[in-house]
Amino acid sequence: MKEICLVKVFHNESIPGNLTGVVNCDLPPNPRDCQSIASRLGLPDTCFVWKGFSGNLLHRTFSPYEELTFCTQTLLASAAALEVTNDSDVFRFETAVGSVTVLRDGKYYWVKSVVEKVRPLEDLSVLPLLGLDEQMLNGELGITGVGRQRLYIPLRSQEVLYSITLSSGTIMHVCQMYGLHGICFFTVVDSGHVALRVFTTSLKGGEDAATGGAAIGLIGYNRFQHLGLAEVVRVDQGHIESEKRGCMFIRHDSSTNQVLLGSFVDVLLRGNLVGTERGVGYGS
């Protein structure tokens, strides 16, 4: 039997956040079954959690279209879904990129990560492909990512940020050209607030309402080109007029080079999946 939880992540005040699926498996799942279930559910991200032979928790994430090597959204959701059976405030998951720790602090859940280096993209020929020109920029282009490489494009104002309109075909084309998993447009509102828009291959070039990994990348960009960000930063993601938006917080400890990404997390529903196959694919 596979238990599924529907969890709301990255929400705050009037910002609705993202719905996330957490599937608790009693056996190691087959990746093809995982992809099929994620596609059937149609949520931005669905993760699959099961116990290995040593009792450790293994964790894999799928969008409706592909597997994600690292996903903060599903890690936060998984910790909240396990809350009823785990009295600890520390959760450790074995992901495709290694062990990841999630912390619980009241209603907040935090994923621990590290700051990845940013490599500059000096080839500005990508700008016209995205309908941009250099006057719209507020800094250099950079590529970074935890498990997923994303292009970061700093823009001079929120007006420019929210004026961007891109087709999914354009996003997929640019990502394939430059070996990317996503494109992040952002502007610094003030030292404690960043507005962010993310288009990703995991949604076939569509815009994602909330992407923790993309928010974490802002810390790396801050070190690449000093943005003057505070120790704790609120990141509002998505178009300001969209009903699908996310809100998250990033905290950076420069002494340890650690980043904490967190949000409110609510478990909305629990139930059982029907009509699914159980197979061995990942092992433990």
PDB file of C-alpha atoms in Angstrom:
ATOM      1  CA  MET A   1       0.000   0.000   0.000  1.00  0.00           C
ATOM      2  CA  LYS A   2       1.161   3.523  -0.767  1.00  0.00           C
ATOM      3  CA  GLU A   3      -0.040   6.317   1.524  1.00  0.00           C
ATOM      4  CA  ILE A   4      -0.168   9.762  -0.040  1.00  0.00           C
ATOM      5  CA  CYS A   5      -0.218  13.122   1.694  1.00  0.00           C
ATOM      6  CA  LEU A   6      -1.202  16.388   0.055  1.00  0.00           C
ATOM      7  CA  VAL A   7       0.952  19.141   1.534  1.00  0.00           C
ATOM      8  CA  LYS A   8       0.975  22.920   1.052  1.00  0.00           C
ATOM      9  CA  VAL A   9       4.473  24.436   0.976  1.00  0.00           C
ATOM     10  CA  PHE A  10       5.860  27.956   0.496  1.00  0.00           C
ATOM     11  CA  HIS A  11       2.690  29.791   1.532  1.00  0.00           C
ATOM     12  CA  ASN A  12       2.320  32.918   3.622  1.00  0.00           C
ATOM     13  CA  GLU A  13      -0.457  35.454   4.240  1.00  0.00           C
ATOM     14  CA  SER A  14      -2.235  35.914   0.902  1.00  0.00           C
ATOM     15  CA  ILE A  15       0.337  33.870  -1.051  1.00  0.00           C
ATOM     16  CA  PRO A  16      -1.083  30.382  -1.740  1.00  0.00           C
ATOM     17  CA  GLY A  17       2.169  28.435  -2.217  1.00  0.00           C
ATOM     18  CA  ASN A  18       2.548  25.072  -3.939  1.00  0.00           C
ATOM     19  CA  LEU A  19       0.651  21.830  -3.478  1.00  0.00           C
ATOM     20  CA  THR A  20       3.029  18.900  -3.103  1.00  0.00           C
ATOM     21  CA  GLY A  21       2.517  15.139  -3.067  1.00  0.00           C
ATOM     22  CA  VAL A  22       4.345  12.895  -0.574  1.00  0.00           C
ATOM     23  CA  VAL A  23       4.001   9.159  -1.253  1.00  0.00           C
ATOM     24  CA  ASN A  24       5.120   6.857   1.576  1.00  0.00           C
ATOM     25  CA  CYS A  25       6.099   3.489   0.095  1.00  0.00           C
ATOM     26  CA  ASP A  26       6.446   0.176   1.907  1.00  0.00           C
ATOM     27  CA  LEU A  27       8.861  -1.093  -0.773  1.00  0.00           C
ATOM     28  CA  PRO A  28      11.475   0.644  -2.945  1.00  0.00           C
ATOM     29  CA  PRO A  29       9.453   2.034  -5.866  1.00  0.00           C
ATOM     30  CA  ASN A  30      10.129   1.535  -9.549  1.00  0.00           C
ATOM     31  CA  PRO A  31      11.118   4.851 -11.208  1.00  0.00           C
ATOM     32  CA  ARG A  32       8.641   4.220 -14.037  1.00  0.00           C
ATOM     33  CA  ASP A  33       5.830   3.872 -11.496  1.00  0.00           C
ATOM     34  CA  CYS A  34       6.979   7.060  -9.774  1.00  0.00           C
ATOM     35  CA  GLN A  35       6.912   8.995 -13.038  1.00  0.00           C
ATOM     36  CA  SER A  36       3.493   7.577 -13.880  1.00  0.00           C
ATOM     37  CA  ILE A  37       2.049   8.533 -10.484  1.00  0.00           C
ATOM     38  CA  ALA A  38       3.554  12.035 -10.621  1.00  0.00           C
ATOM     39  CA  SER A  39       2.084  12.532 -14.089  1.00  0.00           C
ATOM     40  CA  ARG A  40      -1.343  11.282 -12.962  1.00  0.00           C
ATOM     41  CA  LEU A  41      -1.393  13.582  -9.938  1.00  0.00           C
ATOM     42  CA  GLY A  42      -0.314  16.586 -12.011  1.00  0.00           C
ATOM     43  CA  LEU A  43       1.185  18.416  -9.016  1.00  0.00           C
ATOM     44  CA  PRO A  44       4.297  20.549  -9.555  1.00  0.00           C
ATOM     45  CA  ASP A  45       6.336  17.971  -7.598  1.00  0.00           C
ATOM     46  CA  THR A  46       5.654  14.585  -6.016  1.00  0.00           C
ATOM     47  CA  CYS A  47       8.162  12.715  -3.864  1.00  0.00           C
ATOM     48  CA  PHE A  48       8.476   9.071  -2.858  1.00  0.00           C
ATOM     49  CA  VAL A  49       9.860   8.118   0.547  1.00  0.00           C
ATOM     50  CA  TRP A  50      10.766   4.658   1.854  1.00  0.00           C
ATOM     51  CA  LYS A  51      13.023   3.025   4.431  1.00  0.00           C
ATOM     52  CA  GLY A  52      16.310   1.463   3.372  1.00  0.00           C
ATOM     53  CA  PHE A  53      17.718  -1.720   4.858  1.00  0.00           C
ATOM     54  CA  SER A  54      19.563   0.295   7.502  1.00  0.00           C
ATOM     55  CA  GLY A  55      16.406   2.208   8.441  1.00  0.00           C
ATOM     56  CA  ASN A  56      17.459   5.423   6.704  1.00  0.00           C
ATOM     57  CA  LEU A  57      14.847   7.351   4.731  1.00  0.00           C
ATOM     58  CA  LEU A  58      15.365   7.379   0.975  1.00  0.00           C
ATOM     59  CA  HIS A  59      13.814  10.210  -1.026  1.00  0.00           C
ATOM     60  CA  ARG A  60      13.218  10.780  -4.754  1.00  0.00           C
ATOM     61  CA  THR A  61      11.229  13.512  -6.514  1.00  0.00           C
ATOM     62  CA  PHE A  62       9.386  13.654  -9.838  1.00  0.00           C
ATOM     63  CA  SER A  63       7.561  16.426 -11.650  1.00  0.00           C
ATOM     64  CA  PRO A  64       4.836  15.424 -14.140  1.00  0.00           C
ATOM     65  CA  TYR A  65       7.608  15.315 -16.791  1.00  0.00           C
ATOM     66  CA  GLU A  66      10.960  14.328 -15.247  1.00  0.00           C
ATOM     67  CA  GLU A  67      12.901  13.276 -12.188  1.00  0.00           C
ATOM     68  CA  LEU A  68      14.485  16.043 -10.091  1.00  0.00           C
ATOM     69  CA  THR A  69      17.815  15.290  -8.451  1.00  0.00           C
ATOM     70  CA  PHE A  70      17.177  17.839  -5.681  1.00  0.00           C
ATOM     71  CA  CYS A  71      13.930  19.461  -4.554  1.00  0.00           C
ATOM     72  CA  THR A  72      13.558  21.538  -1.398  1.00  0.00           C
ATOM     73  CA  GLN A  73       9.787  21.663  -1.743  1.00  0.00           C
ATOM     74  CA  THR A  74       9.325  17.917  -1.405  1.00  0.00           C
ATOM     75  CA  LEU A  75      11.938  17.656   1.359  1.00  0.00           C
ATOM     76  CA  LEU A  76      10.015  20.195   3.452  1.00  0.00           C
ATOM     77  CA  ALA A  77       6.733  18.446   2.671  1.00  0.00           C
ATOM     78  CA  SER A  78       8.164  15.038   3.591  1.00  0.00           C
ATOM     79  CA  ALA A  79       9.300  16.229   7.020  1.00  0.00           C
ATOM     80  CA  ALA A  80       5.843  17.630   7.740  1.00  0.00           C
ATOM     81  CA  ALA A  81       4.161  14.431   6.527  1.00  0.00           C
ATOM     82  CA  LEU A  82       6.357  12.370   8.882  1.00  0.00           C
ATOM     83  CA  GLU A  83       5.592  14.589  11.868  1.00  0.00           C
ATOM     84  CA  VAL A  84       2.938  12.267  13.314  1.00  0.00           C
ATOM     85  CA  THR A  85       5.439   9.397  13.564  1.00  0.00           C
ATOM     86  CA  ASN A  86       8.604  11.355  14.364  1.00  0.00           C
ATOM     87  CA  ASP A  87       9.048  13.232  17.627  1.00  0.00           C
ATOM     88  CA  SER A  88      12.381  14.681  16.510  1.00  0.00           C
ATOM     89  CA  ASP A  89      12.888  18.181  15.135  1.00  0.00           C
ATOM     90  CA  VAL A  90      15.586  16.850  12.781  1.00  0.00           C
ATOM     91  CA  PHE A  91      14.845  14.781   9.668  1.00  0.00           C
ATOM     92  CA  ARG A  92      17.490  13.248   7.411  1.00  0.00           C
ATOM     93  CA  PHE A  93      16.787  12.041   3.892  1.00  0.00           C
ATOM     94  CA  GLU A  94      19.011  10.260   1.386  1.00  0.00           C
ATOM     95  CA  THR A  95      18.431  12.023  -1.934  1.00  0.00           C
ATOM     96  CA  ALA A  96      19.911  11.551  -5.398  1.00  0.00           C
ATOM     97  CA  VAL A  97      22.623  14.108  -4.492  1.00  0.00           C
ATOM     98  CA  GLY A  98      23.367  12.764  -0.999  1.00  0.00           C
ATOM     99  CA  SER A  99      22.128  13.203   2.558  1.00  0.00           C
ATOM    100  CA  VAL A 100      19.981  16.276   3.282  1.00  0.00           C
ATOM    101  CA  THR A 101      18.802  17.536   6.681  1.00  0.00           C
ATOM    102  CA  VAL A 102      15.454  19.213   7.363  1.00  0.00           C
ATOM    103  CA  LEU A 103      14.811  21.066  10.633  1.00  0.00           C
ATOM    104  CA  ARG A 104      11.467  21.835  12.266  1.00  0.00           C
ATOM    105  CA  ASP A 105      11.003  25.096  14.162  1.00  0.00           C
ATOM    106  CA  GLY A 106       7.370  25.575  15.120  1.00  0.00           C
ATOM    107  CA  LYS A 107       5.352  25.929  11.932  1.00  0.00           C
ATOM    108  CA  TYR A 108       8.509  26.562   9.928  1.00  0.00           C
ATOM    109  CA  TYR A 109      10.535  23.823   8.273  1.00  0.00           C
ATOM    110  CA  TRP A 110      14.076  24.483   7.046  1.00  0.00           C
ATOM    111  CA  VAL A 111      16.273  22.624   4.531  1.00  0.00           C
ATOM    112  CA  LYS A 112      20.018  22.799   5.095  1.00  0.00           C
ATOM    113  CA  SER A 113      22.120  23.433   2.011  1.00  0.00           C
ATOM    114  CA  VAL A 114      25.449  24.913   0.968  1.00  0.00           C
ATOM    115  CA  VAL A 115      26.341  27.904  -1.162  1.00  0.00           C
ATOM    116  CA  GLU A 116      27.343  26.857  -4.662  1.00  0.00           C
ATOM    117  CA  LYS A 117      29.768  28.939  -6.711  1.00  0.00           C
ATOM    118  CA  VAL A 118      28.422  31.009  -9.586  1.00  0.00           C
ATOM    119  CA  ARG A 119      30.102  30.979 -12.973  1.00  0.00           C
ATOM    120  CA  PRO A 120      29.521  34.081 -15.090  1.00  0.00           C
ATOM    121  CA  LEU A 121      27.795  33.858 -18.460  1.00  0.00           C
ATOM    122  CA  GLU A 122      29.571  36.463 -20.550  1.00  0.00           C
ATOM    123  CA  ASP A 123      27.770  35.514 -23.755  1.00  0.00           C
ATOM    124  CA  LEU A 124      24.916  38.021 -23.846  1.00  0.00           C
ATOM    125  CA  SER A 125      23.453  36.530 -27.027  1.00  0.00           C
ATOM    126  CA  VAL A 126      20.959  34.788 -24.738  1.00  0.00           C
ATOM    127  CA  LEU A 127      19.244  38.139 -24.021  1.00  0.00           C
ATOM    128  CA  PRO A 128      17.487  38.663 -27.383  1.00  0.00           C
ATOM    129  CA  LEU A 129      16.356  35.044 -27.270  1.00  0.00           C
ATOM    130  CA  LEU A 130      14.515  35.978 -24.060  1.00  0.00           C
ATOM    131  CA  GLY A 131      13.260  39.329 -25.344  1.00  0.00           C
ATOM    132  CA  LEU A 132      15.657  41.328 -23.168  1.00  0.00           C
ATOM    133  CA  ASP A 133      18.307  43.986 -23.726  1.00  0.00           C
ATOM    134  CA  GLU A 134      21.237  45.103 -21.591  1.00  0.00           C
ATOM    135  CA  GLN A 135      19.396  48.205 -20.309  1.00  0.00           C
ATOM    136  CA  MET A 136      17.016  45.917 -18.424  1.00  0.00           C
ATOM    137  CA  LEU A 137      19.846  44.311 -16.440  1.00  0.00           C
ATOM    138  CA  ASN A 138      21.139  45.189 -12.989  1.00  0.00           C
ATOM    139  CA  GLY A 139      24.296  43.085 -12.995  1.00  0.00           C
ATOM    140  CA  GLU A 140      25.967  40.178 -14.721  1.00  0.00           C
ATOM    141  CA  LEU A 141      24.397  36.880 -15.749  1.00  0.00           C
ATOM    142  CA  GLY A 142      25.435  33.853 -13.701  1.00  0.00           C
ATOM    143  CA  ILE A 143      24.838  30.112 -13.619  1.00  0.00           C
ATOM    144  CA  THR A 144      24.623  28.071 -10.423  1.00  0.00           C
ATOM    145  CA  GLY A 145      22.510  25.407  -8.774  1.00  0.00           C
ATOM    146  CA  VAL A 146      22.203  22.618  -6.232  1.00  0.00           C
ATOM    147  CA  GLY A 147      21.699  19.541  -8.391  1.00  0.00           C
ATOM    148  CA  ARG A 148      20.026  21.656 -11.108  1.00  0.00           C
ATOM    149  CA  GLN A 149      21.870  24.330 -13.092  1.00  0.00           C
ATOM    150  CA  ARG A 150      19.935  27.587 -13.478  1.00  0.00           C
ATOM    151  CA  LEU A 151      20.674  30.862 -15.219  1.00  0.00           C
ATOM    152  CA  TYR A 152      20.236  33.932 -12.982  1.00  0.00           C
ATOM    153  CA  ILE A 153      19.315  37.230 -14.639  1.00  0.00           C
ATOM    154  CA  PRO A 154      19.211  40.320 -12.355  1.00  0.00           C
ATOM    155  CA  LEU A 155      16.738  42.958 -13.523  1.00  0.00           C
ATOM    156  CA  ARG A 156      16.658  46.660 -12.657  1.00  0.00           C
ATOM    157  CA  SER A 157      13.054  46.861 -11.409  1.00  0.00           C
ATOM    158  CA  GLN A 158       9.930  44.922 -10.520  1.00  0.00           C
ATOM    159  CA  GLU A 159       8.241  46.594 -13.468  1.00  0.00           C
ATOM    160  CA  VAL A 160      10.698  44.915 -15.823  1.00  0.00           C
ATOM    161  CA  LEU A 161      10.456  41.622 -13.922  1.00  0.00           C
ATOM    162  CA  TYR A 162       6.683  41.410 -14.220  1.00  0.00           C
ATOM    163  CA  SER A 163       6.604  42.580 -17.828  1.00  0.00           C
ATOM    164  CA  ILE A 164       8.387  39.424 -19.033  1.00  0.00           C
ATOM    165  CA  THR A 165       6.252  37.076 -21.133  1.00  0.00           C
ATOM    166  CA  LEU A 166       7.855  33.890 -22.454  1.00  0.00           C
ATOM    167  CA  SER A 167       6.556  30.784 -24.172  1.00  0.00           C
ATOM    168  CA  SER A 168       7.428  27.372 -22.796  1.00  0.00           C
ATOM    169  CA  GLY A 169       9.018  26.571 -26.158  1.00  0.00           C
ATOM    170  CA  THR A 170      11.419  29.493 -25.827  1.00  0.00           C
ATOM    171  CA  ILE A 171      12.431  28.449 -22.307  1.00  0.00           C
ATOM    172  CA  MET A 172      13.044  24.840 -23.356  1.00  0.00           C
ATOM    173  CA  HIS A 173      15.047  25.963 -26.384  1.00  0.00           C
ATOM    174  CA  VAL A 174      17.317  28.252 -24.339  1.00  0.00           C
ATOM    175  CA  CYS A 175      17.773  25.643 -21.612  1.00  0.00           C
ATOM    176  CA  GLN A 176      18.783  23.028 -24.163  1.00  0.00           C
ATOM    177  CA  MET A 177      21.209  25.453 -25.839  1.00  0.00           C
ATOM    178  CA  TYR A 178      22.998  26.296 -22.583  1.00  0.00           C
ATOM    179  CA  GLY A 179      22.600  23.007 -20.680  1.00  0.00           C
ATOM    180  CA  LEU A 180      20.246  24.499 -18.086  1.00  0.00           C
ATOM    181  CA  HIS A 181      17.377  23.202 -15.954  1.00  0.00           C
ATOM    182  CA  GLY A 182      15.803  26.615 -15.497  1.00  0.00           C
ATOM    183  CA  ILE A 183      15.990  30.394 -15.904  1.00  0.00           C
ATOM    184  CA  CYS A 184      15.609  32.737 -12.922  1.00  0.00           C
ATOM    185  CA  PHE A 185      14.721  36.422 -13.308  1.00  0.00           C
ATOM    186  CA  PHE A 186      14.917  38.488 -10.131  1.00  0.00           C
ATOM    187  CA  THR A 187      15.106  41.950  -8.660  1.00  0.00           C
ATOM    188  CA  VAL A 188      16.137  43.115  -5.191  1.00  0.00           C
ATOM    189  CA  VAL A 189      13.258  45.028  -3.611  1.00  0.00           C
ATOM    190  CA  ASP A 190      15.332  45.818  -0.508  1.00  0.00           C
ATOM    191  CA  SER A 191      18.016  44.063   1.558  1.00  0.00           C
ATOM    192  CA  GLY A 192      15.485  41.702   3.115  1.00  0.00           C
ATOM    193  CA  HIS A 193      13.187  41.124   0.148  1.00  0.00           C
ATOM    194  CA  VAL A 194      13.714  39.668  -3.345  1.00  0.00           C
ATOM    195  CA  ALA A 195      11.128  39.197  -6.090  1.00  0.00           C
ATOM    196  CA  LEU A 196      11.816  36.118  -8.229  1.00  0.00           C
ATOM    197  CA  ARG A 197      10.360  34.413 -11.287  1.00  0.00           C
ATOM    198  CA  VAL A 198      11.490  30.928 -12.335  1.00  0.00           C
ATOM    199  CA  PHE A 199      10.866  29.022 -15.552  1.00  0.00           C
ATOM    200  CA  THR A 200      11.892  25.368 -15.449  1.00  0.00           C
ATOM    201  CA  THR A 201      12.350  22.267 -17.583  1.00  0.00           C
ATOM    202  CA  SER A 202      10.582  20.232 -14.875  1.00  0.00           C
ATOM    203  CA  LEU A 203       7.358  21.943 -16.000  1.00  0.00           C
ATOM    204  CA  LYS A 204       8.245  21.773 -19.715  1.00  0.00           C
ATOM    205  CA  GLY A 205       9.307  25.407 -19.745  1.00  0.00           C
ATOM    206  CA  GLY A 206       6.414  26.647 -17.631  1.00  0.00           C
ATOM    207  CA  GLU A 207       6.680  29.107 -14.742  1.00  0.00           C
ATOM    208  CA  ASP A 208       6.996  27.574 -11.282  1.00  0.00           C
ATOM    209  CA  ALA A 209       5.152  29.190  -8.386  1.00  0.00           C
ATOM    210  CA  ALA A 210       7.796  28.266  -5.815  1.00  0.00           C
ATOM    211  CA  THR A 211      11.251  26.751  -6.173  1.00  0.00           C
ATOM    212  CA  GLY A 212      13.424  26.468  -3.092  1.00  0.00           C
ATOM    213  CA  GLY A 213      16.552  25.506  -5.011  1.00  0.00           C
ATOM    214  CA  ALA A 214      16.235  28.638  -7.129  1.00  0.00           C
ATOM    215  CA  ALA A 215      15.901  30.790  -3.990  1.00  0.00           C
ATOM    216  CA  ILE A 216      19.010  29.159  -2.470  1.00  0.00           C
ATOM    217  CA  GLY A 217      20.925  30.105  -5.621  1.00  0.00           C
ATOM    218  CA  LEU A 218      20.351  33.775  -4.803  1.00  0.00           C
ATOM    219  CA  ILE A 219      22.852  33.427  -1.941  1.00  0.00           C
ATOM    220  CA  GLY A 220      25.504  32.210  -4.352  1.00  0.00           C
ATOM    221  CA  TYR A 221      24.694  35.071  -6.695  1.00  0.00           C
ATOM    222  CA  ASN A 222      24.928  37.517  -3.776  1.00  0.00           C
ATOM    223  CA  ARG A 223      28.534  36.394  -3.254  1.00  0.00           C
ATOM    224  CA  PHE A 224      29.224  36.561  -7.000  1.00  0.00           C
ATOM    225  CA  GLN A 225      27.915  40.141  -7.277  1.00  0.00           C
ATOM    226  CA  HIS A 226      27.218  41.762  -3.956  1.00  0.00           C
ATOM    227  CA  LEU A 227      23.506  42.546  -3.699  1.00  0.00           C
ATOM    228  CA  GLY A 228      23.582  43.763  -0.112  1.00  0.00           C
ATOM    229  CA  LEU A 229      21.216  41.033   1.081  1.00  0.00           C
ATOM    230  CA  ALA A 230      20.462  40.727   4.800  1.00  0.00           C
ATOM    231  CA  GLU A 231      21.101  37.571   6.832  1.00  0.00           C
ATOM    232  CA  VAL A 232      17.432  36.623   6.471  1.00  0.00           C
ATOM    233  CA  VAL A 233      15.689  37.323   3.177  1.00  0.00           C
ATOM    234  CA  ARG A 234      12.079  36.872   2.128  1.00  0.00           C
ATOM    235  CA  VAL A 235      11.700  35.648  -1.446  1.00  0.00           C
ATOM    236  CA  ASP A 236       8.347  36.089  -3.198  1.00  0.00           C
ATOM    237  CA  GLN A 237       8.179  33.980  -6.347  1.00  0.00           C
ATOM    238  CA  GLY A 238       5.835  34.091  -9.312  1.00  0.00           C
ATOM    239  CA  HIS A 239       4.079  36.847 -11.234  1.00  0.00           C
ATOM    240  CA  ILE A 240       2.575  39.413  -8.885  1.00  0.00           C
ATOM    241  CA  GLU A 241      -0.836  39.101 -10.598  1.00  0.00           C
ATOM    242  CA  SER A 242      -0.839  35.294 -10.621  1.00  0.00           C
ATOM    243  CA  GLU A 243      -2.994  33.202  -8.301  1.00  0.00           C
ATOM    244  CA  LYS A 244      -0.057  30.787  -8.062  1.00  0.00           C
ATOM    245  CA  ARG A 245       2.755  32.343  -6.041  1.00  0.00           C
ATOM    246  CA  GLY A 246       5.165  31.184  -3.381  1.00  0.00           C
ATOM    247  CA  CYS A 247       6.807  32.751  -0.343  1.00  0.00           C
ATOM    248  CA  MET A 248       9.961  31.406   1.281  1.00  0.00           C
ATOM    249  CA  PHE A 249      12.826  32.570   3.483  1.00  0.00           C
ATOM    250  CA  ILE A 250      16.572  32.092   3.097  1.00  0.00           C
ATOM    251  CA  ARG A 251      19.066  32.405   5.940  1.00  0.00           C
ATOM    252  CA  HIS A 252      22.810  32.467   5.309  1.00  0.00           C
ATOM    253  CA  ASP A 253      25.503  31.718   7.875  1.00  0.00           C
ATOM    254  CA  SER A 254      28.680  33.017   6.236  1.00  0.00           C
ATOM    255  CA  SER A 255      30.905  31.493   8.946  1.00  0.00           C
ATOM    256  CA  THR A 256      29.842  27.946   7.990  1.00  0.00           C
ATOM    257  CA  ASN A 257      28.795  28.689   4.383  1.00  0.00           C
ATOM    258  CA  GLN A 258      25.443  27.058   5.157  1.00  0.00           C
ATOM    259  CA  VAL A 259      22.084  28.177   3.844  1.00  0.00           C
ATOM    260  CA  LEU A 260      18.740  27.430   5.437  1.00  0.00           C
ATOM    261  CA  LEU A 261      15.659  27.648   3.251  1.00  0.00           C
ATOM    262  CA  GLY A 262      12.324  27.555   5.008  1.00  0.00           C
ATOM    263  CA  SER A 263       8.605  28.132   4.854  1.00  0.00           C
ATOM    264  CA  PHE A 264       5.316  27.384   6.507  1.00  0.00           C
ATOM    265  CA  VAL A 265       4.200  23.830   5.703  1.00  0.00           C
ATOM    266  CA  ASP A 266       0.702  22.379   6.173  1.00  0.00           C
ATOM    267  CA  VAL A 267      -0.436  18.780   5.680  1.00  0.00           C
ATOM    268  CA  LEU A 268      -3.902  19.047   4.122  1.00  0.00           C
ATOM    269  CA  LEU A 269      -4.944  15.462   3.328  1.00  0.00           C
ATOM    270  CA  ARG A 270      -3.904  11.851   3.868  1.00  0.00           C
ATOM    271  CA  GLY A 271      -5.144   8.903   1.846  1.00  0.00           C
ATOM    272  CA  ASN A 272      -4.130   5.871  -0.215  1.00  0.00           C
ATOM    273  CA  LEU A 273      -3.187   5.565  -3.861  1.00  0.00           C
ATOM    274  CA  VAL A 274      -5.130   3.056  -5.925  1.00  0.00           C
ATOM    275  CA  GLY A 275      -4.293   1.350  -9.205  1.00  0.00           C
ATOM    276  CA  THR A 276      -0.506   1.573  -8.815  1.00  0.00           C
ATOM    277  CA  GLU A 277       2.226  -0.985  -9.316  1.00  0.00           C
ATOM    278  CA  ARG A 278       4.826  -1.774  -6.693  1.00  0.00           C
ATOM    279  CA  GLY A 279       8.260  -2.647  -7.939  1.00  0.00           C
ATOM    280  CA  VAL A 280      11.903  -2.518  -7.024  1.00  0.00           C
ATOM    281  CA  GLY A 281      13.883   0.077  -8.908  1.00  0.00           C
ATOM    282  CA  TYR A 282      16.077   2.232  -6.706  1.00  0.00           C
ATOM    283  CA  GLY A 283      17.187  -0.233  -4.081  1.00  0.00           C
ATOM    284  CA  SER A 284      18.518   0.983  -0.761  1.00  0.00           C
TER     285      SER A 284
END
